mmCIF file of C-alpha atoms in Angstrom:
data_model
loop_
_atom_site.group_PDB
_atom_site.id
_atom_site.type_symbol
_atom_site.label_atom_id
_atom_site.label_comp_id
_atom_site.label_asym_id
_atom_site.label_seq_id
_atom_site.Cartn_x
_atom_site.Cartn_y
_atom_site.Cartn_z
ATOM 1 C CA UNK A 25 128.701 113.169 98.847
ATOM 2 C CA UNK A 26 131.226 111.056 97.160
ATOM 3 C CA UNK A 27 134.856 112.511 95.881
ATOM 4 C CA UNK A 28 134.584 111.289 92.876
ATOM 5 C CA UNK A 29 131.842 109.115 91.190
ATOM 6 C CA UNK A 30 129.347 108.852 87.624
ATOM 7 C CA UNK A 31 128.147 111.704 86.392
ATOM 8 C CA UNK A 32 124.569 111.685 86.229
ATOM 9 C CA UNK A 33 123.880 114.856 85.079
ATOM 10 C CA UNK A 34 123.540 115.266 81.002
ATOM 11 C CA UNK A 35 124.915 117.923 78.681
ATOM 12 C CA UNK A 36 122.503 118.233 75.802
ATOM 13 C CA UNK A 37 122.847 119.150 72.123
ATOM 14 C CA UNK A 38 119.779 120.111 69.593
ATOM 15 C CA UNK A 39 121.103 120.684 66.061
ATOM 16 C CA UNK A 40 118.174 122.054 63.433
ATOM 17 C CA UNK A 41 119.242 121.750 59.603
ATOM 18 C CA UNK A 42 117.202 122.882 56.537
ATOM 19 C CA UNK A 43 117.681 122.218 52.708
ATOM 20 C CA UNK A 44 116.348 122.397 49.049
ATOM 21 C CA UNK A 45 117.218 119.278 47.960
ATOM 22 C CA UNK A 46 115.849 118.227 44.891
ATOM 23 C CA UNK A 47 116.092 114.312 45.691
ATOM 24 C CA UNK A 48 114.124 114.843 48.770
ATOM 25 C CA UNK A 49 110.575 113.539 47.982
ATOM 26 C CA UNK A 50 112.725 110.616 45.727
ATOM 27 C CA UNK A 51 113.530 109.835 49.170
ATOM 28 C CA UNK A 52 110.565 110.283 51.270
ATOM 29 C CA UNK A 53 112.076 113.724 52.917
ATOM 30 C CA UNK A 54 113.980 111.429 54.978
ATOM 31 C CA UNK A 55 116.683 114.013 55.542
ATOM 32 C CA UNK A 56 119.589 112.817 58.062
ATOM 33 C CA UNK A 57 117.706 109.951 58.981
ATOM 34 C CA UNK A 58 119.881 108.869 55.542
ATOM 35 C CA UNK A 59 122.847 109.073 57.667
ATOM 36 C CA UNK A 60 124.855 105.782 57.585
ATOM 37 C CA UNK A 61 125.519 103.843 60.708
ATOM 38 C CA UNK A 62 128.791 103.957 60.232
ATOM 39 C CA UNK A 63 128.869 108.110 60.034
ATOM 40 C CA UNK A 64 126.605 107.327 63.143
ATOM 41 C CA UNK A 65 129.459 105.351 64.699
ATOM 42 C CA UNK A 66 131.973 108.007 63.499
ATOM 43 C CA UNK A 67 129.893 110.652 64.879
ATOM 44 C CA UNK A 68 129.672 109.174 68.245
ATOM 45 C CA UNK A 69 133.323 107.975 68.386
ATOM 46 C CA UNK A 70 134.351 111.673 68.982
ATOM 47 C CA UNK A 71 131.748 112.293 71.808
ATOM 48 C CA UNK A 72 133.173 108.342 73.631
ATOM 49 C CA UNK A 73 129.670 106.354 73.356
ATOM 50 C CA UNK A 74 128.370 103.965 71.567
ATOM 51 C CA UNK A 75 124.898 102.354 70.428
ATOM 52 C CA UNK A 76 123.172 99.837 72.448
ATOM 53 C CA UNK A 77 119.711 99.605 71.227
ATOM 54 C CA UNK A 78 117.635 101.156 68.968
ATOM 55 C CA UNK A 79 114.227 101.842 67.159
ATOM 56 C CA UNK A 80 112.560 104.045 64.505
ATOM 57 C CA UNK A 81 108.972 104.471 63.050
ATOM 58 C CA UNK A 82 107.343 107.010 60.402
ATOM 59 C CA UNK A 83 108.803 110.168 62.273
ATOM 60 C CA UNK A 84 112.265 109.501 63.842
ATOM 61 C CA UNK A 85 114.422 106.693 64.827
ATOM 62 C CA UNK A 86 115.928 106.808 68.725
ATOM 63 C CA UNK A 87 119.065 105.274 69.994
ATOM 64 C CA UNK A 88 119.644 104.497 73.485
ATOM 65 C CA UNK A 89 123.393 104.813 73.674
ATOM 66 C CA UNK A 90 125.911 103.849 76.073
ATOM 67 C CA UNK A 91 125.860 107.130 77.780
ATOM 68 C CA UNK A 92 121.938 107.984 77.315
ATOM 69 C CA UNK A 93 120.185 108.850 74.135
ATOM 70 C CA UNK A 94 120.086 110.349 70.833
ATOM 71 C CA UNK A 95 117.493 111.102 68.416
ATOM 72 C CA UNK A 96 117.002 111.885 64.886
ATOM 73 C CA UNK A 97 114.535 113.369 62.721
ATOM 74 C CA UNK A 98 114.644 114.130 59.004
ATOM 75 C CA UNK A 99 115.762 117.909 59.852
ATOM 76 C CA UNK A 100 116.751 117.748 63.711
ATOM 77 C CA UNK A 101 119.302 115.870 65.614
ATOM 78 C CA UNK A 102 119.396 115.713 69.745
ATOM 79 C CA UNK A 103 122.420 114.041 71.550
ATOM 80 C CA UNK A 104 121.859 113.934 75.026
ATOM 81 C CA UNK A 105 125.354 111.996 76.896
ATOM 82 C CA UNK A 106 126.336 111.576 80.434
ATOM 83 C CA UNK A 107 129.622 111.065 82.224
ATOM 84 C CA UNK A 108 132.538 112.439 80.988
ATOM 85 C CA UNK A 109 131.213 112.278 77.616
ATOM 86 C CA UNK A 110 132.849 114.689 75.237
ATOM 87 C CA UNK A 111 129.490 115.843 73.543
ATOM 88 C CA UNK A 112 130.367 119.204 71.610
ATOM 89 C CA UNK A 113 132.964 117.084 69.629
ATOM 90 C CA UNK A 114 129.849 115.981 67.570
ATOM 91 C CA UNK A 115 128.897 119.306 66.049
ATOM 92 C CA UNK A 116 131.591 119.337 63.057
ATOM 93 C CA UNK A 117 131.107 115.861 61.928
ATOM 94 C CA UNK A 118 127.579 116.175 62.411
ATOM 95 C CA UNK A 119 127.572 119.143 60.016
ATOM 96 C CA UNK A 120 129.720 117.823 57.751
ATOM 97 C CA UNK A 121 127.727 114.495 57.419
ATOM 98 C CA UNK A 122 124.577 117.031 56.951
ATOM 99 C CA UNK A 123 126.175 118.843 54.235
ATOM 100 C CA UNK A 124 126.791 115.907 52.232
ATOM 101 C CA UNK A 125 122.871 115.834 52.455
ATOM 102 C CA UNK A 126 122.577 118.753 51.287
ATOM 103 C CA UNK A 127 121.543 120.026 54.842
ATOM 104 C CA UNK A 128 122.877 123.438 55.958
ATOM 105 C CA UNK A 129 122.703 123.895 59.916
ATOM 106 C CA UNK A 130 120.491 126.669 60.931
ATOM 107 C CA UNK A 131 119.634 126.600 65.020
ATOM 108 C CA UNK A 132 121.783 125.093 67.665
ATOM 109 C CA UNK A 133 121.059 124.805 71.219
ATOM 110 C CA UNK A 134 123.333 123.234 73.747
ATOM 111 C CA UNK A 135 122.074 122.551 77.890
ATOM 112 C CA UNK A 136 123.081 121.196 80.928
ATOM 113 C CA UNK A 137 123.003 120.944 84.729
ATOM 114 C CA UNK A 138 125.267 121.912 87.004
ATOM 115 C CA UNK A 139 127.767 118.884 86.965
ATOM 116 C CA UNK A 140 128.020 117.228 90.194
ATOM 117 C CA UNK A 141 131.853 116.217 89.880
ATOM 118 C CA UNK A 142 132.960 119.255 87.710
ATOM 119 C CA UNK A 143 136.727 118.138 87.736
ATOM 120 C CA UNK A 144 136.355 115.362 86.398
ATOM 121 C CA UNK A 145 135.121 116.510 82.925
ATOM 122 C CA UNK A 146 137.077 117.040 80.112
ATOM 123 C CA UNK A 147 137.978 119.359 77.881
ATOM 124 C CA UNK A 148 135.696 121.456 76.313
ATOM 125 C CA UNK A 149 133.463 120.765 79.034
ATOM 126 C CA UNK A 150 135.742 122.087 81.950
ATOM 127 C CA UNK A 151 133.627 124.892 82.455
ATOM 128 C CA UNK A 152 130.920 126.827 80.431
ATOM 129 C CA UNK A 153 132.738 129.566 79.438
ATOM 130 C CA UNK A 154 135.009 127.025 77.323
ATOM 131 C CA UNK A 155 132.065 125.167 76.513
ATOM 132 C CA UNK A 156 130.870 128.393 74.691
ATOM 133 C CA UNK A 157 133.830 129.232 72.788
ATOM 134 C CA UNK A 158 134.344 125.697 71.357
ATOM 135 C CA UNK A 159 130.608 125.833 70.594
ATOM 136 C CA UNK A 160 131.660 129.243 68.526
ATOM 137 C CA UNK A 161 134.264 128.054 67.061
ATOM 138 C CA UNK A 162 132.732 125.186 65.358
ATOM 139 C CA UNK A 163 129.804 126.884 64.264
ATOM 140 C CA UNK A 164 128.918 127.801 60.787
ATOM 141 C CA UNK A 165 128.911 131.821 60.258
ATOM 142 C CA UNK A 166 125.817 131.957 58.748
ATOM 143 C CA UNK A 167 124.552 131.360 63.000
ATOM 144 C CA UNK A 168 125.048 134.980 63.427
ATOM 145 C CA UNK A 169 121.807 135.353 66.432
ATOM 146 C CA UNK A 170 124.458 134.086 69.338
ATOM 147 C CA UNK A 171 123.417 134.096 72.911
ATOM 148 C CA UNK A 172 124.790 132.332 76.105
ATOM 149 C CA UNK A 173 123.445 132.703 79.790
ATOM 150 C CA UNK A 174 123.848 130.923 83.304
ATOM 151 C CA UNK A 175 119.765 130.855 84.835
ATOM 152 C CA UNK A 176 120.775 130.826 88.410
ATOM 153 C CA UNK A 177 119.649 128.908 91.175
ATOM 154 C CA UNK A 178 119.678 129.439 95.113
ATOM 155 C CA UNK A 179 121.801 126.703 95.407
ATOM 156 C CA UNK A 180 124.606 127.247 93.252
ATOM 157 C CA UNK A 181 124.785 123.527 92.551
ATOM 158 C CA UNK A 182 121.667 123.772 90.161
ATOM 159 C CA UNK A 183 122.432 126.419 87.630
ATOM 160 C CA UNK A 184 120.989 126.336 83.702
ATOM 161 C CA UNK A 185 123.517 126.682 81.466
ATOM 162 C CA UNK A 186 122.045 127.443 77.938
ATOM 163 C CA UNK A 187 124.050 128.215 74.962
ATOM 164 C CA UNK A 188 121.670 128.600 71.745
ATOM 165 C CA UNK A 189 122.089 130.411 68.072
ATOM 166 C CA UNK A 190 120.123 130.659 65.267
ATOM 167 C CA UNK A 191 120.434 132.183 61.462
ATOM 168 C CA UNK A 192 118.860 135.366 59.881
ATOM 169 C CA UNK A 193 115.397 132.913 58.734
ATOM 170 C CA UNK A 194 115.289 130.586 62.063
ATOM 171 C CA UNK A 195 116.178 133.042 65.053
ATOM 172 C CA UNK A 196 112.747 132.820 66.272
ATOM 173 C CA UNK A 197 110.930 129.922 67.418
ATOM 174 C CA UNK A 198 108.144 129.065 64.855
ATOM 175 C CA UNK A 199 106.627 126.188 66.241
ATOM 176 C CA UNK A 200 104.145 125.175 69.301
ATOM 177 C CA UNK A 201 106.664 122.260 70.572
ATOM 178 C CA UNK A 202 107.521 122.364 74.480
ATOM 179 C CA UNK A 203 110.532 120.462 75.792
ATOM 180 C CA UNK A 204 110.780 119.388 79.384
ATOM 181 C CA UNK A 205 113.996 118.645 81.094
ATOM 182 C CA UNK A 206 113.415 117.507 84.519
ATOM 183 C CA UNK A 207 117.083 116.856 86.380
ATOM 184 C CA UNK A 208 116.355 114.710 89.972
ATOM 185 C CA UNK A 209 118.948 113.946 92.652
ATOM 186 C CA UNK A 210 118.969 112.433 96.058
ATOM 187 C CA UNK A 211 116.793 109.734 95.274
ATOM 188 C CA UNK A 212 114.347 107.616 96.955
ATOM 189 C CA UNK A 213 116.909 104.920 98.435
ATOM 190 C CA UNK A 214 114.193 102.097 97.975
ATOM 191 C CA UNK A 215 113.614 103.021 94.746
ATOM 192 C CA UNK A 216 117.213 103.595 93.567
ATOM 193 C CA UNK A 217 117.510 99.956 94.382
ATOM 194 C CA UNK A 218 115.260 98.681 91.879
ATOM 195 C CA UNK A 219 117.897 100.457 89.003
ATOM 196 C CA UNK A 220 120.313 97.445 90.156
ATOM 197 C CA UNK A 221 121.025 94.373 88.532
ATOM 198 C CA UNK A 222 120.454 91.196 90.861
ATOM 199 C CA UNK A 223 123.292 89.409 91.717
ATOM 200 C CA UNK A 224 123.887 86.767 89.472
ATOM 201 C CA UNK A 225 121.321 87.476 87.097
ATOM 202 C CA UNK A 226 122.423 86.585 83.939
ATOM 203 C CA UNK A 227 120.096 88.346 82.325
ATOM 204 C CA UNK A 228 120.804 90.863 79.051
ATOM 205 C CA UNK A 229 120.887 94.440 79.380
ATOM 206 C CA UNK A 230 117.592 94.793 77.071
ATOM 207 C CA UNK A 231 115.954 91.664 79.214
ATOM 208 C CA UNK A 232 116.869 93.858 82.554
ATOM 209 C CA UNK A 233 115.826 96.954 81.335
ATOM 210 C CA UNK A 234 112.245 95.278 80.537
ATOM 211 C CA UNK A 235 111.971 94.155 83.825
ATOM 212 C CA UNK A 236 113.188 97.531 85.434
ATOM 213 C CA UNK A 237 110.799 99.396 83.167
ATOM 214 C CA UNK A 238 108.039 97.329 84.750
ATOM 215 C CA UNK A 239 108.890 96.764 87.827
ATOM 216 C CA UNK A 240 109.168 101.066 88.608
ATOM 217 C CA UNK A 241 106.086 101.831 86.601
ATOM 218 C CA UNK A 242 107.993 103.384 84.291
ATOM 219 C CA UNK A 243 105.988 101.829 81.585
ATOM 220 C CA UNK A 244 102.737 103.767 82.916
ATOM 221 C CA UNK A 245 104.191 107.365 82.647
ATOM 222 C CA UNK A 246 103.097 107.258 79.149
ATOM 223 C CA UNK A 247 101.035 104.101 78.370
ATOM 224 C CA UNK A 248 100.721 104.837 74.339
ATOM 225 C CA UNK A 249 104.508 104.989 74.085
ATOM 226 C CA UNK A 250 106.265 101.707 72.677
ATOM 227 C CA UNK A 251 109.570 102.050 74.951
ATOM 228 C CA UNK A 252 113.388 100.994 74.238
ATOM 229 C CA UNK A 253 115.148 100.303 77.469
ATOM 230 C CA UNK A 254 118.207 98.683 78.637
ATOM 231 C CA UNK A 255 119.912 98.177 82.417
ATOM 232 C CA UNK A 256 123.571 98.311 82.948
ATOM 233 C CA UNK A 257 126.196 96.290 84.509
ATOM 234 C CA UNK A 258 125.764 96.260 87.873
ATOM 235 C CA UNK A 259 123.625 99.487 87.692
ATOM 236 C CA UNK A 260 122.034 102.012 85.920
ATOM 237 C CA UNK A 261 119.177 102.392 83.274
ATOM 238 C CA UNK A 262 118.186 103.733 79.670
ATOM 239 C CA UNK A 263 114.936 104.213 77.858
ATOM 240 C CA UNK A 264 113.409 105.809 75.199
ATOM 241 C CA UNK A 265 109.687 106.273 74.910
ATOM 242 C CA UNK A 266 108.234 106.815 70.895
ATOM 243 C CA UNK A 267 104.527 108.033 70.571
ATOM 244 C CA UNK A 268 104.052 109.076 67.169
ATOM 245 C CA UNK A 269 106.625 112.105 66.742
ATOM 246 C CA UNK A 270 107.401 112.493 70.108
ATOM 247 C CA UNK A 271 110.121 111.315 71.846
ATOM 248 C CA UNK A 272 110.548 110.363 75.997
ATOM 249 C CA UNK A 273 113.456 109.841 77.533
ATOM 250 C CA UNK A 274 114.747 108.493 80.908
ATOM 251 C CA UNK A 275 118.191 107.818 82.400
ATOM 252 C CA UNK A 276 118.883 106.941 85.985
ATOM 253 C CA UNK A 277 122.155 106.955 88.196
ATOM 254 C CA UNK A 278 120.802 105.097 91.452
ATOM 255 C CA UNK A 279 124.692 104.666 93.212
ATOM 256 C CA UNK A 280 123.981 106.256 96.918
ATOM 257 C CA UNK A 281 125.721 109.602 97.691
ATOM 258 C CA UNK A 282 124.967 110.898 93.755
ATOM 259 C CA UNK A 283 121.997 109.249 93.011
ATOM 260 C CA UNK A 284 120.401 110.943 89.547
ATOM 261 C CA UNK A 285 117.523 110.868 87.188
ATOM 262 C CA UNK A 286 116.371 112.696 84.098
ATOM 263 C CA UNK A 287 113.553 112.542 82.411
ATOM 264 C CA UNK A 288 112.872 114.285 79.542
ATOM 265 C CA UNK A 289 109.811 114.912 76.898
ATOM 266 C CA UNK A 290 108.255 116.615 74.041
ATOM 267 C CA UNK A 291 104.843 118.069 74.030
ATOM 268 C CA UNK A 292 102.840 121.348 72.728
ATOM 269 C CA UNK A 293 101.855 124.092 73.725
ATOM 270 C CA UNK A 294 98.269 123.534 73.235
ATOM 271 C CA UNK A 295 98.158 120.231 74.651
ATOM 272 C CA UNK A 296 96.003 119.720 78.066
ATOM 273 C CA UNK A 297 97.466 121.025 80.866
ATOM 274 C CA UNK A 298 95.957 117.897 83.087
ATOM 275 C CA UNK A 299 97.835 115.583 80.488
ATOM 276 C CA UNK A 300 101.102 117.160 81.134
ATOM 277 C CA UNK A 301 100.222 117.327 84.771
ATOM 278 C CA UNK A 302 99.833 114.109 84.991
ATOM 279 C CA UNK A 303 102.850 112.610 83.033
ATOM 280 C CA UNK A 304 105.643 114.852 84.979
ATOM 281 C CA UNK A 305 103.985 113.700 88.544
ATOM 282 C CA UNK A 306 104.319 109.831 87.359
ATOM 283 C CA UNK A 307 107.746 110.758 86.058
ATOM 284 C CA UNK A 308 109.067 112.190 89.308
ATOM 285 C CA UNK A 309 106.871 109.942 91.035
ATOM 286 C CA UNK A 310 109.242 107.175 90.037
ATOM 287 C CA UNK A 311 112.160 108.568 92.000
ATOM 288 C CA UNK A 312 110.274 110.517 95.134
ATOM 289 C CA UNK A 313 114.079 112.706 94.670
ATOM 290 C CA UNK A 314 114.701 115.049 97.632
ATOM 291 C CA UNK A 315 115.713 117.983 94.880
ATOM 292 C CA UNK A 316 114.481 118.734 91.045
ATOM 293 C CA UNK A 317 115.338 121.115 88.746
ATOM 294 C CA UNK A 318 113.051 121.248 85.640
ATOM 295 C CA UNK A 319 113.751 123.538 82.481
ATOM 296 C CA UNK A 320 111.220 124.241 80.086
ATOM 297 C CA UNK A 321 112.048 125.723 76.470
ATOM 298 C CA UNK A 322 108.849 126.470 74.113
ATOM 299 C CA UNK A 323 107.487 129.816 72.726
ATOM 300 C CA UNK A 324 105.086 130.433 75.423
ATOM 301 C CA UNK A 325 105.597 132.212 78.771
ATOM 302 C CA UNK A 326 103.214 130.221 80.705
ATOM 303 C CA UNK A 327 104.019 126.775 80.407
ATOM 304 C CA UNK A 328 105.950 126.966 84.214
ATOM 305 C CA UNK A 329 102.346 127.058 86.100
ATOM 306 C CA UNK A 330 101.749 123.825 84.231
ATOM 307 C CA UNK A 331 105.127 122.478 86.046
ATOM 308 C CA UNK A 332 104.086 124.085 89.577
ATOM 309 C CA UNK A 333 101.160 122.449 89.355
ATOM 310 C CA UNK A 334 102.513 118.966 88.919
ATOM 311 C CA UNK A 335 105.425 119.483 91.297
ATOM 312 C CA UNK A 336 103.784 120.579 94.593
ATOM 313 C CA UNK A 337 101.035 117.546 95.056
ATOM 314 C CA UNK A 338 104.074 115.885 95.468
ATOM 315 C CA UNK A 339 105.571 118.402 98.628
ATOM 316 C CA UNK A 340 107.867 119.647 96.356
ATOM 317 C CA UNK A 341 108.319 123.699 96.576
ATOM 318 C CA UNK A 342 109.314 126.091 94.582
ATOM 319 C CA UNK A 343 112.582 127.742 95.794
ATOM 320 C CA UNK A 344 113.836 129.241 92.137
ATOM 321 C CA UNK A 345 112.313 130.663 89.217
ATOM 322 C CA UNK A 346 114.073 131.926 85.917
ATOM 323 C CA UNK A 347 112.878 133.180 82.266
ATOM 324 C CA UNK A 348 114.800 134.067 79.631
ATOM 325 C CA UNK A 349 115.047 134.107 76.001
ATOM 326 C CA UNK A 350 117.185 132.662 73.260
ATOM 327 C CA UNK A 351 117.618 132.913 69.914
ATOM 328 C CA UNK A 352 115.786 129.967 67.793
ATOM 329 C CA UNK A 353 114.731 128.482 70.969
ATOM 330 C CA UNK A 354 112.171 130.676 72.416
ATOM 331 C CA UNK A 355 111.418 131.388 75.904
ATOM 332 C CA UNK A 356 113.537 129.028 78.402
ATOM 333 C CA UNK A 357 112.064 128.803 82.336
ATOM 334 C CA UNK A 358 114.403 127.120 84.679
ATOM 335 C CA UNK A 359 112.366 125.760 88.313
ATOM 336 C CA UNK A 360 114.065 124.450 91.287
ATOM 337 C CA UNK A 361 111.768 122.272 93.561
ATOM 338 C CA UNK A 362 113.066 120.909 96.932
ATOM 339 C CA UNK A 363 110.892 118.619 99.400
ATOM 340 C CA UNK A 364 109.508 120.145 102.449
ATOM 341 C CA UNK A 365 110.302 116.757 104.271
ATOM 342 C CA UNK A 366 111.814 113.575 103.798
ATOM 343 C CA UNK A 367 109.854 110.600 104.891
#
């Protein structure tokens, strides 16, 4: 393991807003997809990333940024950033942007990993006890359903740290949405190689990212999805998937000693279980990682067989299992799979 290196692993933020405004249908209940790209910009000044590509459609636009990904909706904003991004620094601009929309914020829910170079992240993400009280502190009052919990792990180095709140009408999940955030390390060394620019290629990052997207089968996780991708300089990749008004994500880390790869992706409750079988095996497929740690937040206690069930065709066993539940979120089941062997 290296000293000191990238951080792969991503803290997450999901902000849900609501609102009565009047001027909403005038503008086609839009919401903070109104948001300027300049309040963007401001926005993601704070957290120390920047656009690189982006895309929309009917539902949501999706940015692939310079550390990962964020996506908005009309009412719903997710900031996922890597490194030693400083990602809770969004939530007051965010919210002030929002109100000037006329959007109040009413659910928050903040997760991450275990970081793999913990010293090297800044303030407030030097641990996730500060995490929580800058989280607090910057939250409206009206968030009043407040709860914060460490899902453990065997290995210490794979914790799930969840920090969610939620107001008097929203502290209970109401819809069937499923999210799935799979976290992969010790990659495939072969395959890590393919996340690397060739030497003099000349190539842009979105021309790159094409190729890389093609070239890993990346592009066949999800064949309906029209994907946004870019590679980075010398190494590293980005892409977002959009299927209608669902979202995919993938960002990979491939440098040898803390290889990393996350995948991440929306789906429902009532959706087939062979379809979600099958996309998280072609997902993880991708990487063959020696270790994966997969967290699953919906309002249904039974969507971790699903994630069994595509995890061990693939010799990957179940060492830890955790369930618990959070306001506005729902039910949140943390899985830690390691391989039985190494070929």
């Amino acid at each position: 393991m290296a000293v000191s290196g990238f951080e792969g692993f991503e803290k997450r933020l999901e902000l849900h807003f609501f609102g009565d405004d009047p001027l909403s249908k005038i503008n086609n209940n839009m919401g903070l997809r109104l948001l300027d790209f300049e309040s963007i910009e401001q926005v993601l000044r704070a957290v120390q990333c920047t656009v690189v590509s982006a895309v929309g459609n009917h539902f949501f636009d999706a940015y692939v940024l310079s550390e990962s990904s964020m996506f908005v909706y009309p009412t719903k904003i997710i900031i996922k950033t890597c490194g030693t991004t400083q990602l809770l620094k969004s939530i007051r601009p965010l919210t002030h942007f929002a109100n000037k929309l006329n959007l109040k914020l009413c659910g928050c829910r903040y997760t991450r990993g275990s970081f793999i170079f913990p010293k090297s992240q800044p303030f407030p993400h030097t641990n996730f006890k500060e995490e929580v009280i800058y989280i607090e502190e910057n939250l409206p009052k009206n968030l009043v359903y407040r709860k914060a919990a460490v899902m453990p792990s065997k290995n210490p180095c794979y914790s799930w740290h969840v920090f969610a709140a939620g107001d008097q009408n929203h502290r209970k999940k109401s819809n069937s949405d499923v999210t799935f955030e799979i976290c992969m390390t010790e990659l495939d060394r072969h395959l890590a190689r393919k996340f690397y620019k060739k030497a003099g290629d000349c190539k842009t990052g979105d021309s790159a990212g094409k190729d890389m997207t093609v070239l890993t089968g990346i592009d066949d996780i999800n064949p309906r999805a029209f994907i946004c991708d870019f590679a980075f300089d010398p190494c590293g990749y980005s892409m977002n998937g959009i299927d209608g008004d669902r979202y995919s994500t993938i960002h990979v880390t491939p440098e040898d000693g803390y290889s990393y790869a996350s995948f991440e992706c929306v789906g429902s409750v009532y959706d087939d279980d062979v379809d979600i079988v099958e996309t998280l095996k072609k997902a993880v497929q991708v990487f063959k990682p020696a270790t994966v740690s997969i967290s699953t937040t919906s309002n249904s206690r039974e969507v971790w067989t699903t994630v069994a069930r595509a995890m061990e065709p693939l010799g990957l066993k179940c060492r830890t299992f955790a369930m618990d539940e959070f306001p506005a979120a729902g039910t949140v089941v943390f899985q830690t799979f390691t391989a039985a062997r190494r070929k």
